[in-house]
XYZ file of C-alpha atoms in Angstrom:
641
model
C 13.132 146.409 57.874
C 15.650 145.007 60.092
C 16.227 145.670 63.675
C 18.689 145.422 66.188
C 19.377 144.808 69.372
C 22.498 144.421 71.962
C 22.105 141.162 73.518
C 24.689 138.251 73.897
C 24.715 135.200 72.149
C 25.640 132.978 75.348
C 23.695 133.804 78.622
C 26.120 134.148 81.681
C 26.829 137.011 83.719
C 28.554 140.051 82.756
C 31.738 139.865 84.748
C 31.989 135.984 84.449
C 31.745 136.709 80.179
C 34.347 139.336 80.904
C 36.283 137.247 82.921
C 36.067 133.980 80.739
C 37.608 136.354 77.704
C 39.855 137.833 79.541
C 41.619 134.653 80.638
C 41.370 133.161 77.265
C 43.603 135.813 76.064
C 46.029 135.586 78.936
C 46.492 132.431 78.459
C 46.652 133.097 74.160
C 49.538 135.547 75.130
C 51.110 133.084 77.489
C 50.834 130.177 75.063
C 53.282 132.300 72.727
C 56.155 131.859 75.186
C 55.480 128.263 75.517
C 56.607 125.186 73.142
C 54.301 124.116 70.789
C 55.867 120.919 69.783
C 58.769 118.856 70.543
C 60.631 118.725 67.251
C 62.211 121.578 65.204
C 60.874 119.518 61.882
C 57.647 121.883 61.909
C 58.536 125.322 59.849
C 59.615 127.672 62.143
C 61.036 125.784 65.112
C 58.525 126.361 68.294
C 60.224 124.393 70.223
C 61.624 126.820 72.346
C 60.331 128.551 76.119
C 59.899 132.368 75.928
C 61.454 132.446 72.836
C 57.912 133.021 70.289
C 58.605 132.412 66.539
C 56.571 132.147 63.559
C 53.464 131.106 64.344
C 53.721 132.164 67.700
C 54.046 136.017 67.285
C 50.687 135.688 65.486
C 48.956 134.210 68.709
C 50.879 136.514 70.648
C 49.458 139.333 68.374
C 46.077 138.434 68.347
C 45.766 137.828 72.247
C 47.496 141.134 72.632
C 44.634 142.623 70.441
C 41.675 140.789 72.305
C 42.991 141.632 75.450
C 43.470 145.158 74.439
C 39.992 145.757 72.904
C 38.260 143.825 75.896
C 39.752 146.490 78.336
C 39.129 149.458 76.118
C 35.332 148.563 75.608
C 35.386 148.017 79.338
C 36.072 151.674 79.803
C 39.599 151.373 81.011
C 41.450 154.524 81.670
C 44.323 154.989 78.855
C 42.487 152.254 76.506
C 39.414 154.070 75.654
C 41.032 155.861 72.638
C 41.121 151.853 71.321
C 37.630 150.890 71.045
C 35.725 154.708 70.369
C 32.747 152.606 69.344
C 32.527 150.617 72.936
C 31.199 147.422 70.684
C 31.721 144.205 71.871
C 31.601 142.892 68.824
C 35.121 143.898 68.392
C 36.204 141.736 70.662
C 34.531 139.042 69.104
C 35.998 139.020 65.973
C 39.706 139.425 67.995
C 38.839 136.087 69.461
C 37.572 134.797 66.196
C 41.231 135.696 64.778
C 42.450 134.248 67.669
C 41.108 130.881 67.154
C 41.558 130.895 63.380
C 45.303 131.242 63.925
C 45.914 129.013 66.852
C 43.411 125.587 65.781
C 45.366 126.391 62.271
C 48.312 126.010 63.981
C 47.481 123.104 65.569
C 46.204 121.563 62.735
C 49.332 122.133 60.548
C 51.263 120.380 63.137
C 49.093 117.655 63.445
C 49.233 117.144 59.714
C 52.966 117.392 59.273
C 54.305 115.882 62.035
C 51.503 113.090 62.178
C 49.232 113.311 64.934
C 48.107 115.746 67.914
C 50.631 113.552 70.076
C 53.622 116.057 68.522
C 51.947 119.133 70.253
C 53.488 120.447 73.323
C 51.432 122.275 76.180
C 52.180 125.807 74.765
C 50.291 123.982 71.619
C 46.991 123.172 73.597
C 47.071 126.192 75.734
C 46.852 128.483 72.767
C 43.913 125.922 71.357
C 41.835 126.063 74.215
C 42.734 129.430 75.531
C 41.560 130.875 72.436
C 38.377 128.964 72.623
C 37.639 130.567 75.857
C 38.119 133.810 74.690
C 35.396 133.154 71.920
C 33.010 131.735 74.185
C 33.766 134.756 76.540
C 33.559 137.111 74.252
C 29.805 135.483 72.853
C 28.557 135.964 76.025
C 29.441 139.453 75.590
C 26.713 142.278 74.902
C 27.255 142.011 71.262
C 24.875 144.049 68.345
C 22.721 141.528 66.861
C 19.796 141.350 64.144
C 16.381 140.299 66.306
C 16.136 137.258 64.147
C 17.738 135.673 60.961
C 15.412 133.280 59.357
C 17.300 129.742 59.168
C 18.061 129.109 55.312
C 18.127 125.186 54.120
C 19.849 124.510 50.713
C 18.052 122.616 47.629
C 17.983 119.333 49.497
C 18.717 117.490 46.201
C 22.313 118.843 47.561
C 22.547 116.781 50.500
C 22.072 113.324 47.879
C 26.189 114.072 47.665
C 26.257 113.432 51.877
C 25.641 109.280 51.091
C 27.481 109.055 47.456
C 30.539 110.988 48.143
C 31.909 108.353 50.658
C 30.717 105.712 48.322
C 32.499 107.043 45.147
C 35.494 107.533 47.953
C 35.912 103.852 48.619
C 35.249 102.410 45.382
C 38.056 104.512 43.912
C 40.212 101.791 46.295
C 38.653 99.454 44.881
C 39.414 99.538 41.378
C 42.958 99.060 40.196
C 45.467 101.659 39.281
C 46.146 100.077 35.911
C 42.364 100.002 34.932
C 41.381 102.685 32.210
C 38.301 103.380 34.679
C 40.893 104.639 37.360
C 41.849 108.404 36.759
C 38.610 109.264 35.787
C 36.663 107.143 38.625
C 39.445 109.244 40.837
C 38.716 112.764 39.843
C 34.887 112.085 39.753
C 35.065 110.747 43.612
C 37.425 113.886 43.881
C 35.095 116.346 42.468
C 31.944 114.718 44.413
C 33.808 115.075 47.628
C 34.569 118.632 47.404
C 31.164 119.778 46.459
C 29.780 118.198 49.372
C 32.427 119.778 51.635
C 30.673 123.027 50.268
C 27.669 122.091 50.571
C 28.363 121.214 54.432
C 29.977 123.800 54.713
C 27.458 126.371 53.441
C 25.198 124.748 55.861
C 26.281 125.332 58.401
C 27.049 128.996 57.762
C 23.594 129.579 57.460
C 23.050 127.698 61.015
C 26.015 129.797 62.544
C 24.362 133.114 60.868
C 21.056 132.287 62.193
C 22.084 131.311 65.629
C 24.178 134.441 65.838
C 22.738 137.260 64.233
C 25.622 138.947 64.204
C 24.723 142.502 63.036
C 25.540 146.364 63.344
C 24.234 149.042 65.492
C 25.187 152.917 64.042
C 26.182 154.605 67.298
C 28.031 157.845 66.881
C 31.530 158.402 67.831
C 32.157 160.465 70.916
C 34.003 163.392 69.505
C 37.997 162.609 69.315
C 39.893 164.446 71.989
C 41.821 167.262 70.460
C 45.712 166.859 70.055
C 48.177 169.855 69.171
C 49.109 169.114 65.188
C 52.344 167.582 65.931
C 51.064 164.905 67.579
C 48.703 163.930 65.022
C 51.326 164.027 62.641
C 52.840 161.998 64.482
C 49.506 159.525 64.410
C 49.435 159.568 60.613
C 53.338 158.759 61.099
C 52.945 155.292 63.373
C 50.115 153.776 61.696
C 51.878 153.862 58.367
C 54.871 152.361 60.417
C 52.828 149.879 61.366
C 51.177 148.961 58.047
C 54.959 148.934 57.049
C 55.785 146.673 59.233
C 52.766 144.271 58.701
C 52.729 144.377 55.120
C 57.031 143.599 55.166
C 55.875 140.409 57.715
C 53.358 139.320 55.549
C 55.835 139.205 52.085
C 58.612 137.785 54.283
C 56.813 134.611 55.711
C 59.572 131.862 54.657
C 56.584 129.019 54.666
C 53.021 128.412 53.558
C 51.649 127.671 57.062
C 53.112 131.113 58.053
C 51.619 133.468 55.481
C 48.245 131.610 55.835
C 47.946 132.093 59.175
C 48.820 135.536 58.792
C 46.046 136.015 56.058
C 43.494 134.921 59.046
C 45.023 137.799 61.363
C 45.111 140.213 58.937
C 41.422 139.837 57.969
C 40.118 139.448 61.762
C 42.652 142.626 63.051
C 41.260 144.870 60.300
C 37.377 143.957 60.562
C 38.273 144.052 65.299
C 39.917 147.691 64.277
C 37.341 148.884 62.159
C 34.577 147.551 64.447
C 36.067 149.227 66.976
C 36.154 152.700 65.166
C 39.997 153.048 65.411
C 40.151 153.459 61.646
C 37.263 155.515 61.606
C 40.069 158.052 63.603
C 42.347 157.075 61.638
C 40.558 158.089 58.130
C 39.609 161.313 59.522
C 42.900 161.969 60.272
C 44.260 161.295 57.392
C 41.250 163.526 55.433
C 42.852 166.348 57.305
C 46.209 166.004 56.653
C 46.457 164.568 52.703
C 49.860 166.248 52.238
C 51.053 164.524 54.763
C 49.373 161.409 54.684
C 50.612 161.084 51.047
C 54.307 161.691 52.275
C 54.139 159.491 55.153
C 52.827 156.497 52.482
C 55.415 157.112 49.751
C 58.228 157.188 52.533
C 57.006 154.061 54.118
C 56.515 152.416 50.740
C 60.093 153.543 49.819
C 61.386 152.289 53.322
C 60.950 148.545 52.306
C 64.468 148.374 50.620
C 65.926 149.330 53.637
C 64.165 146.481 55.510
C 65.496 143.693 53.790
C 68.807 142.127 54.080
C 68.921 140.518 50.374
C 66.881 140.403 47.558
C 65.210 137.519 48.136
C 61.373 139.581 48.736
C 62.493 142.370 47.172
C 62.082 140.791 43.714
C 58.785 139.539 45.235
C 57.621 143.334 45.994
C 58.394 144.950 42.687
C 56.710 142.322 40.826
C 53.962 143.171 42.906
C 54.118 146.813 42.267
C 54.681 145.744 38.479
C 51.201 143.781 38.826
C 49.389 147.311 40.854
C 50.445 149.256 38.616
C 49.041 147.019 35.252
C 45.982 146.604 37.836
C 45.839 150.513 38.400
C 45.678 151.117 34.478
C 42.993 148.273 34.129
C 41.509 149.757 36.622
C 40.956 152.825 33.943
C 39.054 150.844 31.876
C 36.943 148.735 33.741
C 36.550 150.582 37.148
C 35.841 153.972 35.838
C 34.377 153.583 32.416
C 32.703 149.812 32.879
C 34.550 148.338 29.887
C 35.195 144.425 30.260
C 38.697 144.002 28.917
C 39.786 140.263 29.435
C 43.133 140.676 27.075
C 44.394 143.867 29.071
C 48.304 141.517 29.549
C 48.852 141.865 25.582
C 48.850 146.014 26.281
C 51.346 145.214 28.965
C 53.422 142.356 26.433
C 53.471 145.135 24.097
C 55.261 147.613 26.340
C 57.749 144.973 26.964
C 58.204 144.142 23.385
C 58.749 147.395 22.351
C 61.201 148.548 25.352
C 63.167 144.898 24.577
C 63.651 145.939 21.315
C 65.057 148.992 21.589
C 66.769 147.717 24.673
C 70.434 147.130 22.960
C 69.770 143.349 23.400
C 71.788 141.158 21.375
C 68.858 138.856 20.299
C 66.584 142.262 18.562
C 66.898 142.740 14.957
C 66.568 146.086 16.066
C 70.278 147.446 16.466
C 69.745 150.171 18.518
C 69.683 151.018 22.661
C 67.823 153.582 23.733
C 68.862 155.800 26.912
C 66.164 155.032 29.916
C 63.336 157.916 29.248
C 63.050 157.370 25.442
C 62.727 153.506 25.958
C 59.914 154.453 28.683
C 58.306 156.619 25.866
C 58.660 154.187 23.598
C 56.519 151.226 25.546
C 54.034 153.737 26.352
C 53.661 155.258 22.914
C 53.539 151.683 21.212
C 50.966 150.709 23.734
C 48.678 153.197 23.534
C 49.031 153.464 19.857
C 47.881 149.364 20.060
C 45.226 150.715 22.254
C 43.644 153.355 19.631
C 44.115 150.389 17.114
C 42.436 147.959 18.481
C 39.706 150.191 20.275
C 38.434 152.078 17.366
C 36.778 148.766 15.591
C 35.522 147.144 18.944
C 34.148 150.134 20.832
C 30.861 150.191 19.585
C 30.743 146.909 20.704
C 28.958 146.295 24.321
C 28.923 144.143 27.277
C 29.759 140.277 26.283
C 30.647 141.045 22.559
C 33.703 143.548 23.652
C 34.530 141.231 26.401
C 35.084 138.168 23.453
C 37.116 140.679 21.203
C 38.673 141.841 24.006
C 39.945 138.349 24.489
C 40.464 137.334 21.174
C 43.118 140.354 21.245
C 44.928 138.873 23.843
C 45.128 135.245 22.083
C 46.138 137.122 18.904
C 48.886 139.076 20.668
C 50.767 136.338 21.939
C 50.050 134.306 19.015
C 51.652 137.070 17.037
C 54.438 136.749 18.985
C 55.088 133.466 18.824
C 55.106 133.701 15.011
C 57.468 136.419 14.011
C 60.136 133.964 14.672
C 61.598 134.353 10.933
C 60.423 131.122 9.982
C 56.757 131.564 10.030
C 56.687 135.364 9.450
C 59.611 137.945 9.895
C 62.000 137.678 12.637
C 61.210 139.724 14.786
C 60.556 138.247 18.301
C 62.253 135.290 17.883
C 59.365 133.193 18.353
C 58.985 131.315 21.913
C 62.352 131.774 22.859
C 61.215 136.074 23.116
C 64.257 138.328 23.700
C 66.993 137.859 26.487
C 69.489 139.182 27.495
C 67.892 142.709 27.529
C 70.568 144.753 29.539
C 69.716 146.996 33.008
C 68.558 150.826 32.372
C 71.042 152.969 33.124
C 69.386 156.396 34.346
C 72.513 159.438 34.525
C 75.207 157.114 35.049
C 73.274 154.595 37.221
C 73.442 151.436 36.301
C 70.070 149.847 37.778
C 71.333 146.260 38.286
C 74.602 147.114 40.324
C 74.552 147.164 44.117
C 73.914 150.599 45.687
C 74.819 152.357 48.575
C 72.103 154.431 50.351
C 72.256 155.741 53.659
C 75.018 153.244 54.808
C 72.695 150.103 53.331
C 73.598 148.243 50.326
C 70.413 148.199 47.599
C 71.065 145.286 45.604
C 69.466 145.354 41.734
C 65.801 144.373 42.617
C 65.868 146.974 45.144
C 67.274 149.943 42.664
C 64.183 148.397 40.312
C 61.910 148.783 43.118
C 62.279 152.529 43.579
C 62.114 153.008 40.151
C 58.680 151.382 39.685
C 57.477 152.877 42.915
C 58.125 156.290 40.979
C 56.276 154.509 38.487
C 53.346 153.453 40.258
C 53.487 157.067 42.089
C 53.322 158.745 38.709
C 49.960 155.989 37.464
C 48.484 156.538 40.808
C 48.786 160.429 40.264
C 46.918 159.979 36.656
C 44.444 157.807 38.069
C 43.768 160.414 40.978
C 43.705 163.759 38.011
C 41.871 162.035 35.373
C 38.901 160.143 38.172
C 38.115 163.659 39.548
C 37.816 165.261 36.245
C 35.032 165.763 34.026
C 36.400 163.381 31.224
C 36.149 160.692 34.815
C 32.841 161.759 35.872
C 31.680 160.921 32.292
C 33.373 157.695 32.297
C 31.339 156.785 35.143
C 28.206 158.029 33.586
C 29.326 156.117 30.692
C 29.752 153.026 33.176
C 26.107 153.072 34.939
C 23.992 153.963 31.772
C 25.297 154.872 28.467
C 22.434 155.247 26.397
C 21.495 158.026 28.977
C 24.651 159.234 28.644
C 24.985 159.697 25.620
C 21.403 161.364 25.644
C 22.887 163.991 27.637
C 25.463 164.956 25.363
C 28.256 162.174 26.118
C 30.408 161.154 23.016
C 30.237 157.360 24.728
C 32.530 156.730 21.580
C 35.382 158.895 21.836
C 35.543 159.030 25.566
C 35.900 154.954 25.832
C 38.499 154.887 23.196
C 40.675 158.088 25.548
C 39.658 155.402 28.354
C 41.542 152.372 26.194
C 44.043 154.411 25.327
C 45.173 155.453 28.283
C 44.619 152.533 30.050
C 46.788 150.559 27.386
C 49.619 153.867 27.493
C 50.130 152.758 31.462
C 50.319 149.564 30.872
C 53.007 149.869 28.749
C 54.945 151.946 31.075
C 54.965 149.084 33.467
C 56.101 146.697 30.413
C 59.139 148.367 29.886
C 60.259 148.420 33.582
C 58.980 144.314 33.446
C 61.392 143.735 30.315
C 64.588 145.061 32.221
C 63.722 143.379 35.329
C 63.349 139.672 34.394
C 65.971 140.047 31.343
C 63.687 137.932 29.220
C 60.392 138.964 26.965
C 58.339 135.858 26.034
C 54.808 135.038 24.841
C 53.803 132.885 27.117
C 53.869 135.634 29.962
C 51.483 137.342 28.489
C 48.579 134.696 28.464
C 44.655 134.980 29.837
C 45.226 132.213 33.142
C 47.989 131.282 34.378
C 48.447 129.768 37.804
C 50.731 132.939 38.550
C 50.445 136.410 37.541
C 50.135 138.728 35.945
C 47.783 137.354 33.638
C 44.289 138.889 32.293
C 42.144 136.940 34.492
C 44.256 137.553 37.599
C 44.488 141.404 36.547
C 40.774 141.737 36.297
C 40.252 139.516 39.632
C 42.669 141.901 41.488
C 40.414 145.206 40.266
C 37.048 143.576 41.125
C 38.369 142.023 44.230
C 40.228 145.236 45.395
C 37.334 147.506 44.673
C 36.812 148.762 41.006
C 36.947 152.346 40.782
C 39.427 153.148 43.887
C 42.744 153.739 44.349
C 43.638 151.800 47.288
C 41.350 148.868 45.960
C 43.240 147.358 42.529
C 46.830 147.587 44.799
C 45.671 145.812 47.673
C 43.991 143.321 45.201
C 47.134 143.068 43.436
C 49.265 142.716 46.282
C 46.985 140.006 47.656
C 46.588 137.926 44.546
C 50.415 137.614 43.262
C 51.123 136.869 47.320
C 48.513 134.218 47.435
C 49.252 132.285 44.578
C 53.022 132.199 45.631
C 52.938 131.943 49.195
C 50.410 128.732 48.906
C 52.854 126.699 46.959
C 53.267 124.206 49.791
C 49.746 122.974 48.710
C 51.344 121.402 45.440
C 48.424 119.950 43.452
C 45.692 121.958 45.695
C 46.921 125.141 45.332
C 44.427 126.152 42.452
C 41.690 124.971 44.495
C 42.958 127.017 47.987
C 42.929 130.091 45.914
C 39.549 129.210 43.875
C 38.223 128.876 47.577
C 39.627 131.683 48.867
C 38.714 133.881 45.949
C 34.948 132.699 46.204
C 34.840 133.436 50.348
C 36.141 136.818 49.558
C 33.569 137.407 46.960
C 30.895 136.065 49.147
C 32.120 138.294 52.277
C 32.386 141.417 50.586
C 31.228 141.433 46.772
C 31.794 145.036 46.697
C 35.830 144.578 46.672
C 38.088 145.076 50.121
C 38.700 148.898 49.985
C 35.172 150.190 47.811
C 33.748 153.501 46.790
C 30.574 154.362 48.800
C 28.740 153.847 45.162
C 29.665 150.177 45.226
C 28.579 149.910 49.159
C 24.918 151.026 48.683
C 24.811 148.855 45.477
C 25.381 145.788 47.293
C 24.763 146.764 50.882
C 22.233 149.563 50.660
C 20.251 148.520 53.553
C 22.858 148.277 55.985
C 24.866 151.467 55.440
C 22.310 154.946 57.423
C 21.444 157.576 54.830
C 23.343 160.736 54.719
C 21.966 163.347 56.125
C 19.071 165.051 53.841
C 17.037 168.338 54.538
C 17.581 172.460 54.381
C 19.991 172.104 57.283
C 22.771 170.568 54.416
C 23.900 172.984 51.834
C 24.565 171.305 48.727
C 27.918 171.252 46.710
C 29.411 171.240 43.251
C 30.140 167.438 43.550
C 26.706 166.625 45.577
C 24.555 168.802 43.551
């Protein structure tokens, strides 16, 4: 069994280690209103005094936060409500996201510019203020494990150490006109990067024994009690404030920007929860759902608003486009454990079917249907596909339905591509798909004209993006009804043991094929809003990999990252993987590898997804999470029974 104990990591006095953080993250915040290099050829121009920008505001941020958190778990009068856990640790990872953001700052300058002679002070402050707020913050009290037993890889590994540099030179070496070249090159290139991982893993086992970082379950000290109004009011800010960080994060204008957010993001939300602010927050919003679902579909509607063009609001309703696909997947996998890896064809057919019917002049179908019979129409089609290609394969299990699954998707798009009139019957014209498909018009509103709401003009990807937020409102509604329902709590009994399902009375059968079905019907809802909003229906958007979504793989990535199962999980997935891919574009040829990297981190840090169901936490973390409480003293319920 593990054990804990609160004990720092670096021994110095209490006040000094309080002391040491405390002027790291002054001089963090300070940094922010200094220059950080000379020339205005780094993204974002920091060359300016107390004038923060870019980059900047996210050291500001996370100094703010350290500083914040250090005095609240010091007991400070009016900051106690920050920290209701008192854990230093916390602090610690505030200081972490301090240094990830500022030594990535300075390292992006170095690289672009061409050396650590283009830094200005405010550039070194922020480095080595930030450092001192780590080291500070280690020689806090912290919650630690009593030991962590120092793992060593397979040293057959560490043979790459002496061959990668070796393979690295004689690349050089060899001419650029030899045969031997390109593949000599992405040998040495391969050989390099698995010994960066190798080093790298390394040394995270050195770190995580040296640290034993851990978690001690303290309760909460009971919340102070507010009149309604003013936690209302709560509920109100922090979905202001998720507003406003999620509208930052789709904004950034450069890849150095929205990485460096990424690393605040992460470290804020693990320093919050840590803290037991969100804790508050949850309960909170357990008490007041109304309101808590108003106060998200109002902020989520408020993004339009925010936006002077639409430049990121194209960005944001592809990503609700990609949720809501994600959402219906979601369905399938999450709740009734079926690997689909063609799930894009169900939303390709959606499209089809609304482009068709659209009034386009490239469909052999000579007809344009108003807005809510077109919607029908994708959705009907779909889930008709759905019942037709689940009733053969659904008997199938694990790896087999997962390769028909796929072959579905091939066969979909290759479909596609052959009812082009010259191979088969013209019906999708082949790879050129259909243009021209014309904007819905819902009771005289023409979707892809400029709008005037509240004084502020809504330009066309804006009017799109409140329609598929009703969209996405209307899946997430379904998801919510049909999860909490019998037919949901067999699909999970379905999911962790079907042969004992079925021994209890379960039709596996016909409640996997209601699963496909509907799974396909709401993907094809979000098809026919896709077809209007890029003008264009072709095959090849509908494929299993792409480098950009949405694709199957990506779909299925953004449900097991998320959380499968959840709500909250397959959108924040979603949102993450279409920004990731797109936001990382400034890493041309590496930019598969950044997100293969990324992806496998996340995985390793939490395999459970970002936002899981307490199922998945005791699946993969059953040790670390207490026990509920068990005994006479706990009446039992419907749901707990």
């Amino acid at each position: 069994m593990t054990t804990t104990e609160t004990t720092p990591v670096i021994n110095l006095p209490g006040r000094a280690a309080t002391l040491l953080t405390g002027i790291g993250a002054t001089a963090t915040v300070a940094s922010a209103l200094m220059s950080w290099t000379w020339t205005s050829d780094f993204p974002g121009d920091l060359t300016y005094y107390g004038s923060p920008a870019g980059l900047q505001w996210l050291a500001l941020i996370a100094g703010l936060l350290t500083l914040a958190l250090l005095l609240a778990t010091q007991g400070t009068p009016g900051l106690r409500w920050a920290a209701p856990s008192r854990s230093n640790n916390a602090v610690l990872l505030a200081a972490t996201g301090a240094v990830a953001v500022s030594w990535f700052s300075v390292i992006a300058i170095a690289t672009d510019l061409g050396g650590l002679a283009n830094l200005e002070p405010g550039g070194w402050t922020a480095a080595l203020g930030s450092l001192l707020a780590l080291a500070g913050s280690l020689a806090l009290p912290l919650d630690r494990r009593t030991a962590v037993p120092l793992r060593f890889l397979d040293q057959r590994l560490f043979l790459l150490v002496p061959i990668a540099p070796v393979l690295w030179f004689a690349t050089h070496a060899v001419p650029e006109d030899k045969p031997v070249a390109p593949v000599l090159t992405a040998v040495a290139g391969a050989v390099v990067i698995a010994t960066g991982a190798v080093l790298l893993v390394q040394l995270g086992h050195l770190a995580n024994s040296w640290l034993r970082i851990g978690t001690v379950h303290r309760p909460l000290p009971a919340a102070r009690t507010l009149p309604s109004w003013a936690e209302v009011a709560l509920i109100v800010a922090a979905f202001a404030i998720g507003l406003f960080a999620i509208t930052f994060g789709i904004d950034t204008e450069y890849g150095e920007l929205f990485t460096a957010y990424l690393l605040l993001a992460a470290s804020v939300a693990a320093a919050l929860g840590k803290a037991g602010l969100l804790i508050r927050v949850r309960a909170l919003t357990v008490k007041y759902r109304t309101v808590t679902t108003g106060a998200a579909f109002a902020a989520a509607a408020s993004f339009p608003f925010t936006q002077t063009s639409d430049q990121y609001t194209s960005v944001a309703t592809n990503i609700l486009i990609f949720a809501t696909v994600a959402l219906g997947l979601n369905i399938v996998v999450g709740l009734a454990g079926l690997l689909d890896l063609g799930y894009v064809a169900f939303l390709g057919v959606g499209a089809y079917a609304a482009a068709l019917v659209s009034g386009s002049p490239a469909s052999p179908i000579h007809v344009q249907f108003p807005f809510w019979a077109a919607m029908l129409t994708g959705a009907v089609v779909s889930m008709v596909f759905g019942v037709i290609i689940g009733a053969p394969t659904l008997r199938l299990r694990g790896d087999y339905l997962a390769i028909v699954t796929l072959g579905f998707g091939e066969i979909f798009r290759i479909t596609m591509l052959n009812l082009n009139g010259t191979t088969g019957p013209k019906v999708t014209n082949g790879s050129n798909g259909i243009p021209r498909i014309p904007d819905l018009e819902i009771l005289g509103w023409n979707l892809g004209k400029p709008t005037t709401v509240f004084g502020v003009e809504l330009g066309r990807f804006s009017n799109y993006y409140l329609l598929m937020l009703l969209v996405t409102a209307v899946v997430v509604l379904v998801f919510a009804r049909v999860g909490n329902s019998r037919i949901g709590r067999a699909w999970v009994a379905i999911r962790e043991d079907e042969t004992a399902a079925e021994a209890m009375g379960i039709n596996g059968f016909r409640l996997k094929l209601l699963a496909f079905a509907l799974g396909a019907c709401l993907a094809g809802l979000a098809g026919t809003v896709q077809a209007h909003v890029s003008y264009t229906v072709t095959p090849d958007q509908y494929t299993f990999a792409e480098a950009l979504p949405p694709n199957s793989a990506f779909l299925l990535a953004a449900v097991i990252l998320g959380g499968m199962g959840t709500i909250s999980g397959p959108l924040a997935g979603a949102t993450l993987l279409f920004l990731i891919p797109k936001k990382l574009e400034f890493l041309a040829d590496y930019q598969l590898l950044a997100f293969g990297i990324a992806l496998i981190v996340l995985m390793r840090v939490r395999p459970e997804g970002l936002i899981p169901n307490r199922r998945r936490q005791l699946e993969f973390h059953e040790a670390a999470i207490p026990a509920q409480p068990t005994g006479d003293s706990v009446a039992l319920t419907k749901a707990g029974a």
